Coordinates of C-alpha atoms and ligand atoms in Angstrom, one line a residue:
M18 CA -20.3 -11.0 -6.0
I19 CA -19.8 -8.3 -3.4
S20 CA -20.3 -4.8 -4.7
F21 CA -18.7 -1.6 -3.4
T22 CA -19.7 1.9 -4.1
N23 CA -17.6 4.5 -5.8
N24 CA -18.1 7.4 -3.4
N25 CA -16.9 10.0 -6.0
I26 CA -19.4 12.6 -5.0
E27 CA -19.0 12.3 -1.2
K28 CA -16.9 14.9 0.6
I29 CA -15.2 15.1 4.0
Y30 CA -15.5 18.2 6.1
I31 CA -12.9 18.8 8.8
T32 CA -12.9 21.5 11.4
G33 CA -9.3 21.7 12.5
K34 CA -7.1 22.9 15.4
K35 CA -8.5 20.1 17.6
K36 CA -5.9 18.3 19.7
L37 CA -6.2 14.5 19.0
T38 CA -6.1 12.3 22.1
G39 CA -6.9 8.7 23.0
S40 CA -6.2 5.5 21.3
V41 CA -6.6 4.0 17.9
N42 CA -6.3 0.4 16.5
I43 CA -4.5 -0.1 13.2
S44 CA -5.9 -2.5 10.6
G45 CA -4.3 -5.1 8.5
A46 CA -2.1 -3.8 5.7
K47 CA -3.7 -3.3 2.3
N48 CA -0.4 -3.8 0.5
A49 CA 0.0 -7.1 2.3
A50 CA -3.6 -8.3 1.9
L51 CA -3.7 -7.8 -1.9
P52 CA -0.9 -10.2 -2.8
L53 CA -1.9 -12.6 0.0
M54 CA -5.5 -12.7 -1.5
A55 CA -4.0 -13.5 -5.0
L56 CA -2.5 -16.6 -3.4
S57 CA -6.0 -18.1 -3.5
L58 CA -5.3 -18.8 -7.2
I59 CA -2.5 -21.3 -6.2
I60 CA -3.6 -22.5 -2.8
N61 CA -6.6 -24.5 -3.8
K62 CA -7.2 -26.2 -0.4
D63 CA -8.8 -24.4 2.5
F64 CA -7.1 -21.0 2.7
N65 CA -7.9 -18.5 5.5
L66 CA -6.7 -14.9 5.9
Y67 CA -7.4 -13.0 9.1
N68 CA -7.1 -9.3 9.8
V69 CA -8.0 -8.4 6.2
P70 CA -8.9 -4.7 6.0
D71 CA -12.3 -4.0 4.5
L72 CA -11.4 -1.5 1.7
A73 CA -12.4 -0.7 -1.8
D74 CA -9.1 -2.3 -3.0
T75 CA -9.5 -5.6 -1.1
R76 CA -13.2 -5.8 -2.2
L77 CA -12.0 -5.2 -5.7
M78 CA -9.4 -8.0 -5.5
S79 CA -12.0 -10.2 -4.0
N80 CA -14.4 -9.5 -7.0
L81 CA -11.5 -10.2 -9.4
L82 CA -10.8 -13.5 -7.8
I83 CA -14.5 -14.5 -7.7
D84 CA -14.8 -13.6 -11.3
L85 CA -11.9 -16.0 -12.0
G86 CA -13.8 -18.8 -10.2
V87 CA -12.4 -18.7 -6.6
K88 CA -15.0 -19.1 -3.9
I89 CA -14.7 -16.5 -1.1
N90 CA -16.5 -16.0 2.2
W91 CA -16.0 -12.8 4.1
N92 CA -16.8 -12.6 7.7
K93 CA -15.6 -9.3 9.0
G94 CA -11.8 -9.4 8.7
N95 CA -11.7 -13.1 8.2
V96 CA -11.8 -14.3 4.6
N97 CA -12.0 -17.9 3.6
F98 CA -10.9 -18.9 0.0
Y99 CA -11.6 -22.3 -1.6
G100 CA -11.8 -23.9 -5.0
K101 CA -9.7 -23.4 -8.1
P102 CA -9.8 -20.6 -10.7
K103 CA -12.1 -21.7 -13.6
K104 CA -10.8 -19.2 -16.2
D105 CA -7.6 -17.6 -17.1
E106 CA -8.8 -14.2 -18.3
A107 CA -9.0 -11.3 -15.7
S108 CA -11.9 -8.8 -16.1
Y109 CA -10.9 -5.6 -17.8
D110 CA -13.5 -3.6 -15.8
L111 CA -12.0 -4.8 -12.6
V112 CA -8.3 -4.6 -13.5
R113 CA -8.5 -1.1 -14.8
Q114 CA -9.6 0.1 -11.4
M115 CA -6.6 -1.1 -9.5
R116 CA -3.0 -1.5 -10.6
A117 CA -2.2 -4.2 -8.1
S118 CA -4.5 -6.5 -10.2
I119 CA -1.3 -7.3 -12.1
L120 CA -0.5 -9.6 -9.2
V121 CA -2.9 -12.2 -10.5
L122 CA -0.7 -12.7 -13.7
G123 CA 1.9 -15.1 -12.2
P124 CA -0.5 -17.1 -10.0
L125 CA -2.9 -17.6 -13.0
L126 CA 0.0 -18.9 -15.1
A127 CA 1.1 -21.2 -12.3
S128 CA -2.4 -22.5 -11.8
K129 CA -3.9 -22.6 -15.3
G130 CA -0.8 -22.7 -17.5
S131 CA -2.1 -19.6 -19.3
A132 CA -3.2 -16.1 -18.4
K133 CA -4.8 -13.1 -20.1
V134 CA -4.6 -10.0 -18.0
P135 CA -5.6 -6.5 -19.2
L136 CA -2.8 -3.9 -19.0
P137 CA -3.5 -1.9 -15.8
G138 CA -3.3 1.5 -17.4
G139 CA -2.2 4.9 -16.1
C140 CA -2.0 6.2 -12.6
A141 CA -1.9 9.7 -11.0
I142 CA 1.5 9.2 -9.4
G143 CA 3.5 8.2 -12.5
S144 CA 3.6 6.0 -15.6
R145 CA 4.0 2.8 -13.5
P146 CA 5.2 0.4 -16.1
I147 CA 4.8 -3.4 -15.7
D148 CA 8.0 -4.4 -17.6
L149 CA 9.6 -6.0 -14.6
H150 CA 6.5 -8.3 -14.0
V151 CA 6.8 -9.4 -17.6
K152 CA 10.5 -10.0 -17.2
V153 CA 9.8 -12.2 -14.2
M154 CA 7.3 -14.4 -16.2
E155 CA 9.8 -14.8 -19.0
S156 CA 12.7 -15.6 -16.7
L157 CA 10.5 -18.4 -15.3
G158 CA 9.8 -19.9 -18.7
A159 CA 6.5 -18.2 -19.8
N160 CA 6.0 -16.8 -23.3
I161 CA 4.4 -13.3 -23.1
I162 CA 2.8 -11.4 -25.9
F163 CA 0.7 -8.2 -25.9
D164 CA -2.4 -8.1 -27.9
G165 CA -5.5 -5.9 -27.8
G166 CA -4.6 -4.2 -24.5
F167 CA -4.0 -7.6 -22.8
I168 CA -0.8 -9.3 -21.5
I169 CA -1.2 -12.9 -22.7
G170 CA 1.0 -15.5 -21.1
S171 CA 1.4 -19.2 -22.0
L172 CA 3.7 -22.0 -21.0
S173 CA 5.4 -24.8 -22.9
N174 CA 4.8 -28.4 -21.9
E175 CA 7.6 -28.1 -19.4
G176 CA 5.6 -25.6 -17.4
L177 CA 7.2 -23.0 -15.2
K178 CA 10.9 -23.5 -14.6
G179 CA 13.1 -21.9 -11.9
G180 CA 15.5 -19.2 -13.1
N181 CA 17.7 -16.3 -12.1
I182 CA 16.0 -12.9 -11.7
K183 CA 18.2 -9.8 -11.3
F184 CA 16.0 -6.7 -10.8
P185 CA 17.6 -3.5 -12.3
K186 CA 15.6 -1.6 -9.7
V187 CA 13.7 -2.5 -6.6
S188 CA 10.1 -3.2 -7.2
V189 CA 7.7 -4.4 -4.5
G190 CA 5.1 -5.7 -7.0
A191 CA 7.5 -7.4 -9.3
T192 CA 9.2 -9.1 -6.3
E193 CA 5.8 -10.4 -5.2
S194 CA 5.1 -11.6 -8.7
A195 CA 8.4 -13.4 -8.8
I196 CA 7.7 -15.1 -5.4
M197 CA 4.2 -16.2 -6.2
T198 CA 5.2 -17.6 -9.6
A199 CA 8.4 -19.3 -8.6
V200 CA 7.0 -21.2 -5.6
L201 CA 5.4 -23.8 -7.9
A202 CA 8.0 -23.7 -10.7
K203 CA 10.3 -26.7 -11.3
G204 CA 13.7 -26.2 -9.7
Q205 CA 15.4 -23.3 -8.0
T206 CA 14.8 -19.6 -8.5
K207 CA 17.2 -16.9 -7.3
I208 CA 15.9 -13.4 -7.0
Y209 CA 18.6 -10.6 -6.7
N210 CA 17.9 -7.0 -5.7
A211 CA 14.5 -8.2 -4.2
A212 CA 12.4 -5.6 -2.4
R213 CA 12.5 -6.1 1.4
E214 CA 9.2 -4.5 2.4
P215 CA 7.5 -6.1 5.4
E216 CA 4.5 -6.9 3.2
I217 CA 6.8 -9.1 1.1
S218 CA 8.0 -11.0 4.1
D219 CA 4.4 -11.5 5.2
L220 CA 3.6 -13.0 1.8
A221 CA 6.7 -15.3 1.9
N222 CA 6.0 -16.4 5.5
C223 CA 2.4 -17.3 4.6
L224 CA 3.7 -19.3 1.6
N225 CA 6.3 -21.1 3.7
Q226 CA 3.5 -22.1 6.2
A227 CA 1.7 -23.5 3.2
G228 CA 4.7 -25.7 2.3
A229 CA 6.7 -23.4 0.0
D230 CA 10.5 -23.3 0.3
I231 CA 11.6 -19.7 0.4
K232 CA 14.9 -18.7 1.9
G233 CA 16.4 -15.2 2.6
I234 CA 13.1 -13.7 3.7
G235 CA 13.7 -10.0 4.7
T236 CA 16.9 -9.8 2.6
D237 CA 17.5 -8.7 -1.0
I238 CA 18.4 -12.2 -2.2
L239 CA 15.6 -14.7 -2.1
I240 CA 16.2 -18.4 -3.0
I241 CA 13.1 -20.4 -3.8
N242 CA 13.0 -24.1 -4.3
G243 CA 9.8 -25.0 -6.2
V244 CA 7.3 -27.4 -4.6
K245 CA 4.6 -29.5 -6.3
E246 CA 1.7 -28.1 -4.4
L247 CA 0.7 -25.8 -1.6
N248 CA -1.2 -27.0 1.4
Q249 CA -4.1 -25.6 3.5
V250 CA -3.0 -22.5 5.5
S251 CA -4.4 -19.8 7.9
H252 CA -2.5 -16.5 8.1
S253 CA -3.0 -13.2 9.8
V254 CA -2.2 -10.1 7.6
V255 CA 0.6 -7.9 9.1
S256 CA -0.5 -4.6 10.5
D257 CA -0.6 -1.5 8.2
R258 CA 2.6 0.5 8.8
I259 CA 1.4 3.3 6.5
E260 CA -1.9 3.7 8.4
A261 CA 0.1 3.7 11.7
G262 CA 2.5 6.3 10.4
S263 CA -0.5 8.4 9.2
F264 CA -2.1 8.4 12.7
A265 CA 1.3 9.2 14.2
I266 CA 1.5 12.3 12.1
A267 CA -2.1 13.1 12.9
S268 CA -1.1 13.2 16.6
S269 CA 2.0 15.3 16.0
I270 CA 0.4 17.8 13.6
T271 CA -2.5 18.5 16.1
M272 CA -0.1 18.7 19.1
G273 CA -2.0 15.7 20.3
D274 CA -1.2 12.6 22.4
V275 CA -2.4 9.4 20.8
E276 CA -1.7 5.7 21.5
I277 CA -1.5 3.7 18.3
N278 CA -2.2 0.0 18.9
N279 CA -1.7 -3.2 16.8
V280 CA 1.5 -1.8 15.3
C281 CA 4.4 -3.9 14.2
T282 CA 6.8 -1.3 15.5
K283 CA 10.0 -2.7 14.0
N284 CA 8.5 -2.0 10.5
L285 CA 8.4 1.7 11.3
T286 CA 12.0 2.2 12.6
E287 CA 13.1 4.8 10.0
F288 CA 9.8 6.7 10.2
I289 CA 9.9 6.8 14.0
N290 CA 13.5 8.1 13.9
V291 CA 12.4 10.9 11.5
L292 CA 9.4 11.8 13.7
R293 CA 11.6 12.0 16.7
Y294 CA 14.0 14.3 14.9
T295 CA 11.1 16.6 14.2
G296 CA 10.6 16.9 18.0
S297 CA 7.7 14.5 18.6
K298 CA 7.9 12.2 21.5
V299 CA 7.5 8.6 20.4
E300 CA 7.2 5.9 23.1
I301 CA 7.4 2.3 21.9
S302 CA 6.0 -0.7 23.8
N303 CA 5.3 -4.1 22.4
N304 CA 2.7 -3.6 19.7
S305 CA 2.0 0.0 20.2
I306 CA 3.5 3.5 20.0
N307 CA 2.5 6.6 21.8
V308 CA 3.0 9.8 19.8
S309 CA 2.8 13.2 21.4
N310 CA 3.9 16.7 20.5
S311 CA 3.7 20.1 22.1
K312 CA 5.4 22.5 19.8
R313 CA 5.9 23.4 16.1
P314 CA 7.8 20.6 14.5
R315 CA 11.5 21.0 13.7
P316 CA 12.3 20.8 10.0
F317 CA 14.0 17.6 8.9
D318 CA 14.9 16.6 5.3
V319 CA 13.9 13.2 4.0
V320 CA 14.5 11.1 0.9
T321 CA 12.1 8.4 0.1
N322 CA 13.7 5.0 -0.5
P323 CA 12.7 1.3 -0.7
Y324 CA 12.4 -0.4 2.7
P325 CA 14.1 0.0 5.2
G326 CA 14.3 3.6 4.0
F327 CA 11.6 6.3 4.5
P328 CA 8.5 5.0 2.7
T329 CA 7.2 6.9 -0.4
D330 CA 3.7 6.0 1.0
L331 CA 4.3 8.4 3.9
Q332 CA 5.9 11.2 1.9
A333 CA 2.6 13.1 1.3
Q334 CA 1.6 12.9 5.0
Y335 CA 5.1 14.0 6.1
M336 CA 4.8 17.0 3.8
A337 CA 1.7 18.1 5.7
L338 CA 3.6 18.0 9.0
M339 CA 6.6 19.9 7.5
A340 CA 4.1 22.5 6.2
I341 CA 3.9 23.9 9.7
A342 CA 7.5 23.2 10.7
D343 CA 9.7 26.0 12.2
G344 CA 11.9 26.3 9.1
K345 CA 12.7 24.9 5.7
T346 CA 12.5 21.2 4.7
L347 CA 13.6 19.4 1.6
I348 CA 11.8 16.2 0.6
R349 CA 13.2 14.2 -2.3
E350 CA 11.0 11.5 -3.9
T351 CA 13.0 8.8 -5.6
I352 CA 10.4 6.1 -6.2
F353 CA 7.7 7.7 -8.3
E354 CA 8.2 10.5 -10.8
N355 CA 5.0 12.4 -10.2
R356 CA 4.2 12.1 -6.5
F357 CA 3.8 15.7 -5.4
M358 CA 0.3 16.3 -6.6
H359 CA -0.8 17.0 -3.0
A360 CA 1.5 20.0 -2.8
P361 CA -0.6 22.5 -4.8
E362 CA -3.7 21.4 -2.8
L363 CA -1.8 21.9 0.5
M364 CA -0.8 25.3 -0.7
R365 CA -4.5 26.2 -0.9
M366 CA -4.4 25.8 2.9
G367 CA -1.6 28.3 3.0
A368 CA 1.5 26.0 2.8
K369 CA 4.6 27.4 1.1
I370 CA 6.0 24.7 -1.2
S371 CA 8.0 24.8 -4.4
I372 CA 8.6 21.8 -6.5
N373 CA 11.7 21.2 -8.6
H374 CA 11.5 17.9 -10.4
Q375 CA 11.7 15.2 -7.7
E376 CA 12.4 17.7 -4.9
A377 CA 10.0 19.7 -2.8
E378 CA 11.1 22.6 -0.7
I379 CA 8.7 23.4 2.1
C380 CA 9.0 26.6 4.0
G381 CA 7.0 26.0 7.2
V382 CA 4.3 28.4 8.1
K383 CA 2.9 29.2 11.5
K384 CA -0.7 28.4 10.6
L385 CA -2.7 26.6 7.9
K386 CA -6.2 27.8 7.0
G387 CA -9.1 25.5 6.0
A388 CA -9.9 25.4 2.3
K389 CA -11.6 23.4 -0.4
V390 CA -9.2 20.8 -1.7
M391 CA -9.2 17.8 -4.1
A392 CA -7.4 14.6 -3.5
S393 CA -5.5 13.1 -6.4
D394 CA -4.5 9.7 -5.0
L395 CA -4.7 7.6 -1.9
R396 CA -1.8 9.1 0.2
A397 CA -2.5 12.6 -1.1
S398 CA -6.0 12.2 0.4
M399 CA -4.4 11.5 3.8
C400 CA -2.0 14.5 3.4
L401 CA -5.0 16.8 2.9
I402 CA -6.8 15.3 5.9
L403 CA -3.8 16.0 8.0
G404 CA -3.4 19.5 6.7
A405 CA -7.1 20.1 7.5
L406 CA -6.7 18.7 11.0
A407 CA -4.0 21.3 11.7
A408 CA -5.7 24.2 9.9
S409 CA -8.0 26.8 11.5
G410 CA -11.6 26.8 10.2
T411 CA -13.2 24.1 8.1
S412 CA -11.8 22.3 5.1
E413 CA -13.8 20.5 2.4
I414 CA -12.0 17.5 0.9
D415 CA -13.1 16.0 -2.5
G416 CA -11.9 12.9 -4.3
L417 CA -12.8 10.6 -1.5
Y418 CA -12.9 7.3 -3.4
H419 CA -9.0 7.3 -3.2
L420 CA -9.3 7.3 0.6
D421 CA -11.7 4.4 0.6
R422 CA -9.1 2.4 -1.3
G423 CA -6.7 2.3 1.7
Y424 CA -7.9 3.6 5.0
E425 CA -10.4 1.4 6.9
K426 CA -13.1 3.3 8.9
L427 CA -11.0 6.4 8.8
T428 CA -13.7 8.9 9.8
D429 CA -14.8 6.7 12.8
K430 CA -11.2 6.3 13.9
L431 CA -10.4 10.0 13.7
T432 CA -13.7 10.9 15.5
N433 CA -12.9 8.6 18.3
I434 CA -9.7 10.5 19.0
G435 CA -11.4 13.8 19.0
A436 CA -11.3 15.1 15.4
I437 CA -14.3 17.1 14.1
I438 CA -14.9 15.3 10.8
K439 CA -18.0 14.7 8.9
R440 CA -18.6 12.8 5.7
S441 CA -21.5 13.6 3.5
N442 CA -22.9 13.7 0.0
Ligands
UD1_508 C1 3.8 -0.9 -4.1 C2 2.8 -0.4 -3.2 C3 2.7 1.1 -3.2 C4 4.0 1.7 -2.9 C5 5.1 1.1 -3.8 C6 6.5 1.6 -3.4 C7 1.1 -2.2 -3.3 C8 -0.2 -2.7 -3.7 N1 1.5 -1.0 -3.6 O1 3.5 -0.5 -5.5 O2 1.7 1.5 -2.2 O3 4.0 3.1 -3.1 O4 5.1 -0.3 -3.8 O5 6.8 1.3 -2.1 O6 1.9 -2.9 -2.6 N2 8.5 -0.2 -11.8 C9 8.9 -0.4 -13.1 N3 8.5 -1.5 -13.8 C10 7.7 -2.5 -13.2 C11 7.3 -2.2 -11.9 C12 7.7 -1.1 -11.2 O7 9.7 0.4 -13.7 O8 7.4 -3.5 -13.8 C13 8.9 1.1 -11.1 C14 7.7 1.9 -10.7 O9 7.3 2.8 -11.8 C15 8.4 2.7 -9.6 C16 9.3 1.7 -8.9 O10 9.5 0.7 -9.9 O11 9.1 3.8 -10.1 C17 8.8 1.0 -7.7 O12 7.5 0.6 -7.9 P1 6.9 -0.8 -7.2 O13 7.8 -1.0 -6.0 O14 6.8 -1.8 -8.2 O15 5.5 -0.3 -6.7 P2 4.2 -1.1 -6.7 O16 4.5 -2.6 -6.4 O17 3.3 -0.8 -7.9

């Protein structure tokens, strides 16, 4: 089993006010790679994923799958999966470290006919229930009970059966659960109010290449005709739009000029529109964007929404940019109830922010000043890094293990475009 370190005690030091210039290559998307990796529980023939980012979360998913009996070979970004899961119980120690582990529930049921998955537990950005995942399993014929901190799923002799799933709210993970469980169910499944995130389309496209029958990809109604089995497949993980957006803001916030390569530009349409409104210049060509900026950003209000809306996963980073805007910005977070934990830390650098329930009011300041700050979650870490890149003096950022969950080789990538950044114990 591959081990990864919990770099809890490591810190990042950034000396800011350095204009970022040059080019950076974007990695495969964590949020696409995780459900794609879980497919190895139901694709038992040779299954290859390319462009898999090497992150704490993908290593953790890999360990979870290995523990369930899947054989995995990593060779840089190429990961080969083979063999069937041998057991139906997911490890508590692994599941509790990553909420996305819930994604193994449906594939385990489809593969083994039963599943025992620990409840994933709390999270810094909100309560994050899993009721919709459970509803999905029940709609497809599974019997679900909760016992001793586990979700325990079983199937009747008839196995998984297609059904109608109407989501009361848009959920990325529950839509993925529904797709992964329905592809091998008997008969037809219709999913209404499905999430439309590009990572979901990536999952569905990979499944169709493996012989699944999913229609409506990219829309909010998915129709899935169950197939008996899935075939051998090789698939390249879509590029990470959140990493791309984070680097775009890094360029804007430092008055830089950065070419961001390996980007699926159409997946960033709303974000690019917003960045242009704030005054940054964004040039789009094939698979890259060039982002440059020469003056204080213009304030521009945003509301986070499911795709194609402004992504909640870029809200924290955008707040860092608006912290130095020439005026007042309102940011409304509609996806998670507690996703402004970066705000008080950004205020330690001199940002002027007030929070009222799901709304943040940011009064832009001319300058941020380096400070000691603590990251509370993955995107909050990036927000603080961006704040530090714009601030005068040196900042010390703690809570790094969040960052390792979702940004591949971040310090190297930032150093290559001119940031003064050091990581140390
Ligand atoms: C995924 C992403 C995460 C992103 C989020 C929203 C992964 C691994 N993570 O998370 O980076 O921020 O989408 O774009 O892809 N909800 C319920 N019941 C459920 C499931 C969700 O009430 O059973 C709620 C959540 O609490 C939240 C909303 O639905 O308020 C949307 O969450 P969801 O889209 O499911 O997020 P994740 O799939 O966990």
